[in-house]
């Protein structure tokens, strides 16, 4: 009872004090209520923070455990990873080598095509010895032996054709130089030989004899016949034509007659065959 009286007295005193300060009991109660709410929320937040810290510590511990396990696994896998890296490098090198080999093959094929037309079996337009030599180098770089063999076969044909042209050009140049440096008798013998060839056919031997009959020395006559530019096969055909025009001959008889005129057997056979086909 005494405690209740004290409490009432304190409340009365506090109420009197609040009134004296200009603060109502209602405002005070409101502040007290808000304070208690904040303290409760603070306590709840503190508990939540403590739980979060605990969860964080648990997560860190789990992470450390996993990290340790990962490092151990990584150490065990290191040899295999290195093996995979080496295999990758090997495959890369292999792919690069294959690409390089294919490029070399393509370059060689193109180079060979610049000197030899395989479809027509003839020299390509514009083929030169320099292009041929370049093609040889590029074919040598080809690693596929079957492809290299095929390309070299085409190069062999190109070389043969180029050599024939080069020989023809060299012979022509040699004749031009020989004619340019010929003495007077040789020049006259050549002029006479060309005039004979304009209206009649002659074998090599027959034309030499005819020039000697005209009074030229054997040296001058031989020079003239060597440099007259005659196609002796065509000369044989021309003589065969003249024989057929005024007499009848069997093929073998015509060949014998042409050989008698000084043509070789091959030239005589060519001449007899060429004129027999025309008739």
PDB file of C-alpha atoms in Angstrom:
ATOM      1  CA  UNK A   1       0.000   0.000   0.000  1.00  0.00           C
ATOM      2  CA  UNK A   2       2.864   2.256   0.875  1.00  0.00           C
ATOM      3  CA  UNK A   3       4.511   1.490  -2.524  1.00  0.00           C
ATOM      4  CA  UNK A   4       1.290   2.327  -4.358  1.00  0.00           C
ATOM      5  CA  UNK A   5       1.057   5.641  -2.536  1.00  0.00           C
ATOM      6  CA  UNK A   6       4.682   6.409  -3.516  1.00  0.00           C
ATOM      7  CA  UNK A   7       3.969   5.582  -7.116  1.00  0.00           C
ATOM      8  CA  UNK A   8       0.915   7.810  -7.206  1.00  0.00           C
ATOM      9  CA  UNK A   9       2.918  10.574  -5.618  1.00  0.00           C
ATOM     10  CA  UNK A  10       5.734  10.165  -8.215  1.00  0.00           C
ATOM     11  CA  UNK A  11       3.248  10.208 -11.044  1.00  0.00           C
ATOM     12  CA  UNK A  12       1.656  13.279  -9.618  1.00  0.00           C
ATOM     13  CA  UNK A  13       5.027  14.954  -9.238  1.00  0.00           C
ATOM     14  CA  UNK A  14       6.097  13.937 -12.827  1.00  0.00           C
ATOM     15  CA  UNK A  15       2.768  15.122 -14.216  1.00  0.00           C
ATOM     16  CA  UNK A  16       3.124  18.358 -12.314  1.00  0.00           C
ATOM     17  CA  UNK A  17       6.715  18.710 -13.635  1.00  0.00           C
ATOM     18  CA  UNK A  18       5.684  18.007 -17.231  1.00  0.00           C
ATOM     19  CA  UNK A  19       2.904  20.521 -16.952  1.00  0.00           C
ATOM     20  CA  UNK A  20       5.352  23.012 -15.558  1.00  0.00           C
ATOM     21  CA  UNK A  21       7.645  22.384 -18.599  1.00  0.00           C
ATOM     22  CA  UNK A  22       4.822  22.814 -21.085  1.00  0.00           C
ATOM     23  CA  UNK A  23       4.817  19.084 -22.179  1.00  0.00           C
ATOM     24  CA  UNK A  24       1.615  17.133 -22.062  1.00  0.00           C
ATOM     25  CA  UNK A  25       1.343  13.637 -20.687  1.00  0.00           C
ATOM     26  CA  UNK A  26       0.180  12.456 -24.105  1.00  0.00           C
ATOM     27  CA  UNK A  27       3.320  13.757 -25.832  1.00  0.00           C
ATOM     28  CA  UNK A  28       5.514  12.175 -23.240  1.00  0.00           C
ATOM     29  CA  UNK A  29       3.792   8.828 -23.581  1.00  0.00           C
ATOM     30  CA  UNK A  30       4.195   9.052 -27.333  1.00  0.00           C
ATOM     31  CA  UNK A  31       7.949   9.683 -27.039  1.00  0.00           C
ATOM     32  CA  UNK A  32       8.313   6.834 -24.598  1.00  0.00           C
ATOM     33  CA  UNK A  33       6.411   4.547 -26.971  1.00  0.00           C
ATOM     34  CA  UNK A  34       8.606   5.549 -29.925  1.00  0.00           C
ATOM     35  CA  UNK A  35      11.731   5.059 -27.807  1.00  0.00           C
ATOM     36  CA  UNK A  36      10.603   1.588 -26.813  1.00  0.00           C
ATOM     37  CA  UNK A  37       9.812   0.770 -30.495  1.00  0.00           C
ATOM     38  CA  UNK A  38      13.282   1.942 -31.579  1.00  0.00           C
ATOM     39  CA  UNK A  39      14.934  -0.028 -28.814  1.00  0.00           C
ATOM     40  CA  UNK A  40      12.978  -3.117 -29.869  1.00  0.00           C
ATOM     41  CA  UNK A  41      13.905  -2.619 -33.540  1.00  0.00           C
ATOM     42  CA  UNK A  42      17.537  -2.053 -32.523  1.00  0.00           C
ATOM     43  CA  UNK A  43      17.489  -5.285 -30.541  1.00  0.00           C
ATOM     44  CA  UNK A  44      15.972  -7.121 -33.520  1.00  0.00           C
ATOM     45  CA  UNK A  45      18.576  -5.615 -35.896  1.00  0.00           C
ATOM     46  CA  UNK A  46      21.345  -6.563 -33.505  1.00  0.00           C
ATOM     47  CA  UNK A  47      20.071 -10.145 -33.417  1.00  0.00           C
ATOM     48  CA  UNK A  48      19.789 -10.166 -37.238  1.00  0.00           C
ATOM     49  CA  UNK A  49      23.314  -8.755 -37.568  1.00  0.00           C
ATOM     50  CA  UNK A  50      24.629 -11.407 -35.245  1.00  0.00           C
ATOM     51  CA  UNK A  51      22.923 -14.078 -37.351  1.00  0.00           C
ATOM     52  CA  UNK A  52      24.295 -12.530 -40.547  1.00  0.00           C
ATOM     53  CA  UNK A  53      27.800 -12.524 -39.075  1.00  0.00           C
ATOM     54  CA  UNK A  54      27.372 -16.154 -38.168  1.00  0.00           C
ATOM     55  CA  UNK A  55      26.133 -16.965 -41.687  1.00  0.00           C
ATOM     56  CA  UNK A  56      29.058 -15.006 -43.146  1.00  0.00           C
ATOM     57  CA  UNK A  57      31.579 -16.839 -41.003  1.00  0.00           C
ATOM     58  CA  UNK A  58      29.998 -20.147 -42.045  1.00  0.00           C
ATOM     59  CA  UNK A  59      30.196 -19.151 -45.732  1.00  0.00           C
ATOM     60  CA  UNK A  60      33.849 -18.103 -45.357  1.00  0.00           C
ATOM     61  CA  UNK A  61      34.682 -21.412 -43.723  1.00  0.00           C
ATOM     62  CA  UNK A  62      32.910 -23.298 -46.521  1.00  0.00           C
ATOM     63  CA  UNK A  63      34.727 -21.230 -49.144  1.00  0.00           C
ATOM     64  CA  UNK A  64      38.100 -21.854 -47.521  1.00  0.00           C
ATOM     65  CA  UNK A  65      37.343 -25.572 -47.504  1.00  0.00           C
ATOM     66  CA  UNK A  66      36.328 -25.570 -51.167  1.00  0.00           C
ATOM     67  CA  UNK A  67      39.363 -23.426 -52.084  1.00  0.00           C
ATOM     68  CA  UNK A  68      41.671 -25.914 -50.370  1.00  0.00           C
ATOM     69  CA  UNK A  69      39.982 -28.788 -52.163  1.00  0.00           C
ATOM     70  CA  UNK A  70      40.201 -26.928 -55.471  1.00  0.00           C
ATOM     71  CA  UNK A  71      43.913 -26.211 -55.063  1.00  0.00           C
ATOM     72  CA  UNK A  72      44.543 -29.889 -54.302  1.00  0.00           C
ATOM     73  CA  UNK A  73      42.514 -30.944 -57.351  1.00  0.00           C
ATOM     74  CA  UNK A  74      44.272 -28.386 -59.519  1.00  0.00           C
ATOM     75  CA  UNK A  75      47.655 -29.695 -58.445  1.00  0.00           C
ATOM     76  CA  UNK A  76      46.604 -33.237 -59.348  1.00  0.00           C
ATOM     77  CA  UNK A  77      45.259 -32.102 -62.732  1.00  0.00           C
ATOM     78  CA  UNK A  78      48.315 -30.025 -63.621  1.00  0.00           C
ATOM     79  CA  UNK A  79      50.065 -32.800 -65.627  1.00  0.00           C
ATOM     80  CA  UNK A  80      46.888 -33.443 -67.606  1.00  0.00           C
ATOM     81  CA  UNK A  81      46.375 -29.747 -68.283  1.00  0.00           C
ATOM     82  CA  UNK A  82      49.934 -29.501 -69.559  1.00  0.00           C
ATOM     83  CA  UNK A  83      49.300 -32.555 -71.732  1.00  0.00           C
ATOM     84  CA  UNK A  84      46.173 -30.949 -73.201  1.00  0.00           C
ATOM     85  CA  UNK A  85      48.085 -27.735 -73.882  1.00  0.00           C
ATOM     86  CA  UNK A  86      50.833 -29.676 -75.642  1.00  0.00           C
ATOM     87  CA  UNK A  87      48.253 -31.569 -77.697  1.00  0.00           C
ATOM     88  CA  UNK A  88      46.557 -28.311 -78.641  1.00  0.00           C
ATOM     89  CA  UNK A  89      49.886 -26.851 -79.750  1.00  0.00           C
ATOM     90  CA  UNK A  90      50.630 -30.009 -81.729  1.00  0.00           C
ATOM     91  CA  UNK A  91      47.269 -29.840 -83.468  1.00  0.00           C
ATOM     92  CA  UNK A  92      47.776 -26.157 -84.189  1.00  0.00           C
ATOM     93  CA  UNK A  93      51.197 -26.866 -85.662  1.00  0.00           C
ATOM     94  CA  UNK A  94      49.747 -29.724 -87.700  1.00  0.00           C
ATOM     95  CA  UNK A  95      46.969 -27.496 -89.061  1.00  0.00           C
ATOM     96  CA  UNK A  96      49.447 -24.756 -89.936  1.00  0.00           C
ATOM     97  CA  UNK A  97      51.710 -27.280 -91.693  1.00  0.00           C
ATOM     98  CA  UNK A  98      48.750 -28.652 -93.665  1.00  0.00           C
ATOM     99  CA  UNK A  99      47.704 -25.145 -94.707  1.00  0.00           C
ATOM    100  CA  UNK A 100      51.273 -24.341 -95.736  1.00  0.00           C
ATOM    101  CA  UNK A 101      51.528 -27.563 -97.740  1.00  0.00           C
ATOM    102  CA  UNK A 102      48.209 -26.844 -99.480  1.00  0.00           C
ATOM    103  CA  UNK A 103      49.336 -23.325-100.324  1.00  0.00           C
ATOM    104  CA  UNK A 104      52.598 -24.657-101.757  1.00  0.00           C
ATOM    105  CA  UNK A 105      50.625 -27.158-103.844  1.00  0.00           C
ATOM    106  CA  UNK A 106      48.258 -24.444-105.115  1.00  0.00           C
ATOM    107  CA  UNK A 107      51.181 -22.148-105.975  1.00  0.00           C
ATOM    108  CA  UNK A 108      52.975 -24.963-107.819  1.00  0.00           C
ATOM    109  CA  UNK A 109      49.844 -25.947-109.766  1.00  0.00           C
ATOM    110  CA  UNK A 110      49.305 -22.343-110.835  1.00  0.00           C
ATOM    111  CA  UNK A 111      52.963 -21.953-111.815  1.00  0.00           C
ATOM    112  CA  UNK A 112      52.902 -25.122-113.925  1.00  0.00           C
ATOM    113  CA  UNK A 113      49.691 -23.962-115.626  1.00  0.00           C
ATOM    114  CA  UNK A 114      51.517 -20.792-116.679  1.00  0.00           C
ATOM    115  CA  UNK A 115      53.901 -22.850-118.842  1.00  0.00           C
ATOM    116  CA  UNK A 116      51.941 -25.972-119.803  1.00  0.00           C
ATOM    117  CA  UNK A 117      48.338 -26.298-120.965  1.00  0.00           C
ATOM    118  CA  UNK A 118      47.475 -29.827-119.814  1.00  0.00           C
ATOM    119  CA  UNK A 119      44.038 -29.757-121.461  1.00  0.00           C
ATOM    120  CA  UNK A 120      45.526 -29.158-124.912  1.00  0.00           C
ATOM    121  CA  UNK A 121      48.884 -30.834-124.341  1.00  0.00           C
ATOM    122  CA  UNK A 122      50.824 -27.761-125.450  1.00  0.00           C
ATOM    123  CA  UNK A 123      52.806 -24.836-124.131  1.00  0.00           C
ATOM    124  CA  UNK A 124      50.646 -22.261-122.374  1.00  0.00           C
ATOM    125  CA  UNK A 125      50.340 -18.840-123.979  1.00  0.00           C
ATOM    126  CA  UNK A 126      53.189 -16.639-122.826  1.00  0.00           C
ATOM    127  CA  UNK A 127      55.298 -19.536-121.522  1.00  0.00           C
ATOM    128  CA  UNK A 128      58.957 -18.632-121.036  1.00  0.00           C
ATOM    129  CA  UNK A 129      62.054 -20.288-119.640  1.00  0.00           C
ATOM    130  CA  UNK A 130      61.944 -17.953-116.601  1.00  0.00           C
ATOM    131  CA  UNK A 131      58.368 -19.015-115.825  1.00  0.00           C
ATOM    132  CA  UNK A 132      59.450 -22.629-116.233  1.00  0.00           C
ATOM    133  CA  UNK A 133      62.324 -22.233-113.757  1.00  0.00           C
ATOM    134  CA  UNK A 134      59.970 -20.562-111.253  1.00  0.00           C
ATOM    135  CA  UNK A 135      57.532 -23.467-111.634  1.00  0.00           C
ATOM    136  CA  UNK A 136      60.341 -25.974-111.009  1.00  0.00           C
ATOM    137  CA  UNK A 137      61.184 -24.306-107.682  1.00  0.00           C
ATOM    138  CA  UNK A 138      57.558 -24.274-106.585  1.00  0.00           C
ATOM    139  CA  UNK A 139      57.013 -27.914-107.555  1.00  0.00           C
ATOM    140  CA  UNK A 140      60.083 -28.895-105.520  1.00  0.00           C
ATOM    141  CA  UNK A 141      58.354 -27.358-102.468  1.00  0.00           C
ATOM    142  CA  UNK A 142      55.318 -29.673-102.823  1.00  0.00           C
ATOM    143  CA  UNK A 143      55.246 -32.387-100.139  1.00  0.00           C
ATOM    144  CA  UNK A 144      52.586 -34.653-101.664  1.00  0.00           C
ATOM    145  CA  UNK A 145      54.674 -37.000-103.798  1.00  0.00           C
ATOM    146  CA  UNK A 146      51.805 -38.069-106.072  1.00  0.00           C
ATOM    147  CA  UNK A 147      50.942 -34.440-106.844  1.00  0.00           C
ATOM    148  CA  UNK A 148      54.614 -33.583-107.317  1.00  0.00           C
ATOM    149  CA  UNK A 149      55.028 -36.479-109.756  1.00  0.00           C
ATOM    150  CA  UNK A 150      52.058 -35.311-111.841  1.00  0.00           C
ATOM    151  CA  UNK A 151      53.294 -31.712-111.907  1.00  0.00           C
ATOM    152  CA  UNK A 152      56.805 -32.787-112.866  1.00  0.00           C
ATOM    153  CA  UNK A 153      55.374 -34.753-115.770  1.00  0.00           C
ATOM    154  CA  UNK A 154      53.790 -31.562-117.108  1.00  0.00           C
ATOM    155  CA  UNK A 155      57.052 -29.680-116.498  1.00  0.00           C
ATOM    156  CA  UNK A 156      58.954 -32.292-118.492  1.00  0.00           C
ATOM    157  CA  UNK A 157      56.626 -31.736-121.451  1.00  0.00           C
ATOM    158  CA  UNK A 158      56.983 -27.973-121.103  1.00  0.00           C
ATOM    159  CA  UNK A 159      60.771 -28.245-120.951  1.00  0.00           C
ATOM    160  CA  UNK A 160      60.838 -30.353-124.101  1.00  0.00           C
ATOM    161  CA  UNK A 161      58.630 -27.891-125.985  1.00  0.00           C
ATOM    162  CA  UNK A 162      60.615 -24.879-124.762  1.00  0.00           C
ATOM    163  CA  UNK A 163      63.892 -26.576-125.707  1.00  0.00           C
ATOM    164  CA  UNK A 164      62.582 -27.182-129.235  1.00  0.00           C
ATOM    165  CA  UNK A 165      61.632 -23.518-129.578  1.00  0.00           C
ATOM    166  CA  UNK A 166      64.953 -22.403-128.116  1.00  0.00           C
ATOM    167  CA  UNK A 167      66.838 -24.671-130.517  1.00  0.00           C
ATOM    168  CA  UNK A 168      64.856 -23.355-133.446  1.00  0.00           C
ATOM    169  CA  UNK A 169      65.560 -19.781-132.381  1.00  0.00           C
ATOM    170  CA  UNK A 170      69.235 -20.571-131.810  1.00  0.00           C
ATOM    171  CA  UNK A 171      69.506 -22.225-135.231  1.00  0.00           C
ATOM    172  CA  UNK A 172      67.772 -19.269-136.836  1.00  0.00           C
ATOM    173  CA  UNK A 173      70.099 -16.835-135.106  1.00  0.00           C
ATOM    174  CA  UNK A 174      73.136 -18.915-136.060  1.00  0.00           C
ATOM    175  CA  UNK A 175      72.014 -18.937-139.701  1.00  0.00           C
ATOM    176  CA  UNK A 176      71.420 -15.193-139.656  1.00  0.00           C
ATOM    177  CA  UNK A 177      74.869 -14.635-138.195  1.00  0.00           C
ATOM    178  CA  UNK A 178      76.418 -17.082-140.680  1.00  0.00           C
ATOM    179  CA  UNK A 179      74.695 -15.399-143.612  1.00  0.00           C
ATOM    180  CA  UNK A 180      75.720 -11.956-142.345  1.00  0.00           C
ATOM    181  CA  UNK A 181      79.374 -13.046-142.164  1.00  0.00           C
ATOM    182  CA  UNK A 182      79.332 -15.116-145.397  1.00  0.00           C
ATOM    183  CA  UNK A 183      81.816 -14.365-148.186  1.00  0.00           C
ATOM    184  CA  UNK A 184      80.709 -13.286-151.641  1.00  0.00           C
ATOM    185  CA  UNK A 185      80.692 -16.801-153.153  1.00  0.00           C
ATOM    186  CA  UNK A 186      78.618 -18.184-150.295  1.00  0.00           C
ATOM    187  CA  UNK A 187      76.093 -15.338-150.588  1.00  0.00           C
ATOM    188  CA  UNK A 188      75.785 -15.907-154.349  1.00  0.00           C
ATOM    189  CA  UNK A 189      75.401 -19.662-153.843  1.00  0.00           C
ATOM    190  CA  UNK A 190      72.604 -19.033-151.335  1.00  0.00           C
ATOM    191  CA  UNK A 191      70.801 -16.717-153.747  1.00  0.00           C
ATOM    192  CA  UNK A 192      71.066 -19.353-156.497  1.00  0.00           C
ATOM    193  CA  UNK A 193      69.798 -22.110-154.159  1.00  0.00           C
ATOM    194  CA  UNK A 194      66.749 -20.013-153.224  1.00  0.00           C
ATOM    195  CA  UNK A 195      65.960 -19.369-156.880  1.00  0.00           C
ATOM    196  CA  UNK A 196      66.076 -23.120-157.636  1.00  0.00           C
ATOM    197  CA  UNK A 197      63.755 -23.865-154.698  1.00  0.00           C
ATOM    198  CA  UNK A 198      61.244 -21.317-155.998  1.00  0.00           C
ATOM    199  CA  UNK A 199      60.395 -23.399-159.072  1.00  0.00           C
ATOM    200  CA  UNK A 200      61.449 -26.973-158.300  1.00  0.00           C
ATOM    201  CA  UNK A 201      61.914 -29.512-155.535  1.00  0.00           C
ATOM    202  CA  UNK A 202      65.343 -30.705-154.422  1.00  0.00           C
ATOM    203  CA  UNK A 203      66.815 -33.041-151.873  1.00  0.00           C
ATOM    204  CA  UNK A 204      69.680 -31.781-149.738  1.00  0.00           C
ATOM    205  CA  UNK A 205      72.218 -33.784-151.733  1.00  0.00           C
ATOM    206  CA  UNK A 206      70.557 -32.948-155.054  1.00  0.00           C
ATOM    207  CA  UNK A 207      70.700 -29.193-154.395  1.00  0.00           C
ATOM    208  CA  UNK A 208      74.372 -29.345-153.359  1.00  0.00           C
ATOM    209  CA  UNK A 209      75.186 -31.190-156.613  1.00  0.00           C
ATOM    210  CA  UNK A 210      73.179 -28.676-158.650  1.00  0.00           C
ATOM    211  CA  UNK A 211      75.067 -25.760-157.134  1.00  0.00           C
ATOM    212  CA  UNK A 212      78.385 -27.496-157.712  1.00  0.00           C
ATOM    213  CA  UNK A 213      77.268 -28.059-161.326  1.00  0.00           C
ATOM    214  CA  UNK A 214      76.747 -24.276-161.501  1.00  0.00           C
ATOM    215  CA  UNK A 215      80.408 -23.843-160.580  1.00  0.00           C
ATOM    216  CA  UNK A 216      80.269 -23.174-156.880  1.00  0.00           C
ATOM    217  CA  UNK A 217      82.772 -24.819-154.585  1.00  0.00           C
ATOM    218  CA  UNK A 218      81.574 -27.643-152.344  1.00  0.00           C
ATOM    219  CA  UNK A 219      82.011 -25.352-149.303  1.00  0.00           C
ATOM    220  CA  UNK A 220      79.912 -22.562-150.829  1.00  0.00           C
ATOM    221  CA  UNK A 221      77.267 -25.010-152.081  1.00  0.00           C
ATOM    222  CA  UNK A 222      77.042 -26.731-148.683  1.00  0.00           C
ATOM    223  CA  UNK A 223      76.810 -23.370-146.921  1.00  0.00           C
ATOM    224  CA  UNK A 224      73.964 -22.302-149.213  1.00  0.00           C
ATOM    225  CA  UNK A 225      71.988 -25.524-148.725  1.00  0.00           C
ATOM    226  CA  UNK A 226      72.522 -25.469-144.938  1.00  0.00           C
ATOM    227  CA  UNK A 227      71.138 -21.940-144.747  1.00  0.00           C
ATOM    228  CA  UNK A 228      68.391 -21.952-147.386  1.00  0.00           C
ATOM    229  CA  UNK A 229      65.714 -22.857-144.829  1.00  0.00           C
ATOM    230  CA  UNK A 230      64.230 -25.700-146.884  1.00  0.00           C
ATOM    231  CA  UNK A 231      61.895 -28.289-145.300  1.00  0.00           C
ATOM    232  CA  UNK A 232      63.253 -31.480-146.865  1.00  0.00           C
ATOM    233  CA  UNK A 233      60.081 -33.441-146.141  1.00  0.00           C
ATOM    234  CA  UNK A 234      58.088 -30.868-148.089  1.00  0.00           C
ATOM    235  CA  UNK A 235      60.726 -30.916-150.824  1.00  0.00           C
ATOM    236  CA  UNK A 236      60.282 -34.689-151.075  1.00  0.00           C
ATOM    237  CA  UNK A 237      56.503 -34.220-151.395  1.00  0.00           C
ATOM    238  CA  UNK A 238      57.076 -31.578-154.057  1.00  0.00           C
ATOM    239  CA  UNK A 239      59.325 -33.882-156.121  1.00  0.00           C
ATOM    240  CA  UNK A 240      56.880 -36.766-155.648  1.00  0.00           C
ATOM    241  CA  UNK A 241      54.114 -34.509-156.998  1.00  0.00           C
ATOM    242  CA  UNK A 242      56.138 -33.776-160.129  1.00  0.00           C
ATOM    243  CA  UNK A 243      56.755 -37.489-160.752  1.00  0.00           C
ATOM    244  CA  UNK A 244      53.082 -38.413-160.270  1.00  0.00           C
ATOM    245  CA  UNK A 245      52.025 -35.659-162.660  1.00  0.00           C
ATOM    246  CA  UNK A 246      53.818 -37.211-165.643  1.00  0.00           C
ATOM    247  CA  UNK A 247      54.128 -40.904-164.786  1.00  0.00           C
ATOM    248  CA  UNK A 248      52.618 -43.701-162.708  1.00  0.00           C
ATOM    249  CA  UNK A 249      54.406 -45.040-159.683  1.00  0.00           C
ATOM    250  CA  UNK A 250      53.626 -47.533-156.983  1.00  0.00           C
ATOM    251  CA  UNK A 251      54.248 -46.253-153.494  1.00  0.00           C
ATOM    252  CA  UNK A 252      57.363 -48.368-153.097  1.00  0.00           C
ATOM    253  CA  UNK A 253      58.534 -47.374-156.571  1.00  0.00           C
ATOM    254  CA  UNK A 254      58.037 -43.695-155.779  1.00  0.00           C
ATOM    255  CA  UNK A 255      59.967 -44.068-152.537  1.00  0.00           C
ATOM    256  CA  UNK A 256      62.837 -45.717-154.403  1.00  0.00           C
ATOM    257  CA  UNK A 257      62.844 -42.903-156.967  1.00  0.00           C
ATOM    258  CA  UNK A 258      62.917 -40.242-154.270  1.00  0.00           C
ATOM    259  CA  UNK A 259      65.803 -41.964-152.513  1.00  0.00           C
ATOM    260  CA  UNK A 260      67.584 -42.062-155.882  1.00  0.00           C
ATOM    261  CA  UNK A 261      67.128 -38.283-156.007  1.00  0.00           C
ATOM    262  CA  UNK A 262      69.053 -38.032-152.731  1.00  0.00           C
ATOM    263  CA  UNK A 263      66.275 -37.986-150.129  1.00  0.00           C
ATOM    264  CA  UNK A 264      66.626 -40.063-146.981  1.00  0.00           C
ATOM    265  CA  UNK A 265      64.280 -43.024-146.496  1.00  0.00           C
ATOM    266  CA  UNK A 266      62.154 -41.120-143.991  1.00  0.00           C
ATOM    267  CA  UNK A 267      61.915 -38.090-146.279  1.00  0.00           C
ATOM    268  CA  UNK A 268      61.034 -40.289-149.257  1.00  0.00           C
ATOM    269  CA  UNK A 269      58.306 -42.089-147.292  1.00  0.00           C
ATOM    270  CA  UNK A 270      56.878 -38.782-146.139  1.00  0.00           C
ATOM    271  CA  UNK A 271      56.822 -37.413-149.684  1.00  0.00           C
ATOM    272  CA  UNK A 272      55.242 -40.537-151.153  1.00  0.00           C
ATOM    273  CA  UNK A 273      52.589 -40.699-148.442  1.00  0.00           C
ATOM    274  CA  UNK A 274      51.718 -37.003-148.627  1.00  0.00           C
ATOM    275  CA  UNK A 275      51.156 -37.020-152.403  1.00  0.00           C
ATOM    276  CA  UNK A 276      49.418 -40.406-152.449  1.00  0.00           C
ATOM    277  CA  UNK A 277      46.849 -39.081-149.957  1.00  0.00           C
ATOM    278  CA  UNK A 278      46.160 -36.078-152.147  1.00  0.00           C
ATOM    279  CA  UNK A 279      45.594 -38.188-155.207  1.00  0.00           C
TER     280      UNK A 279
END
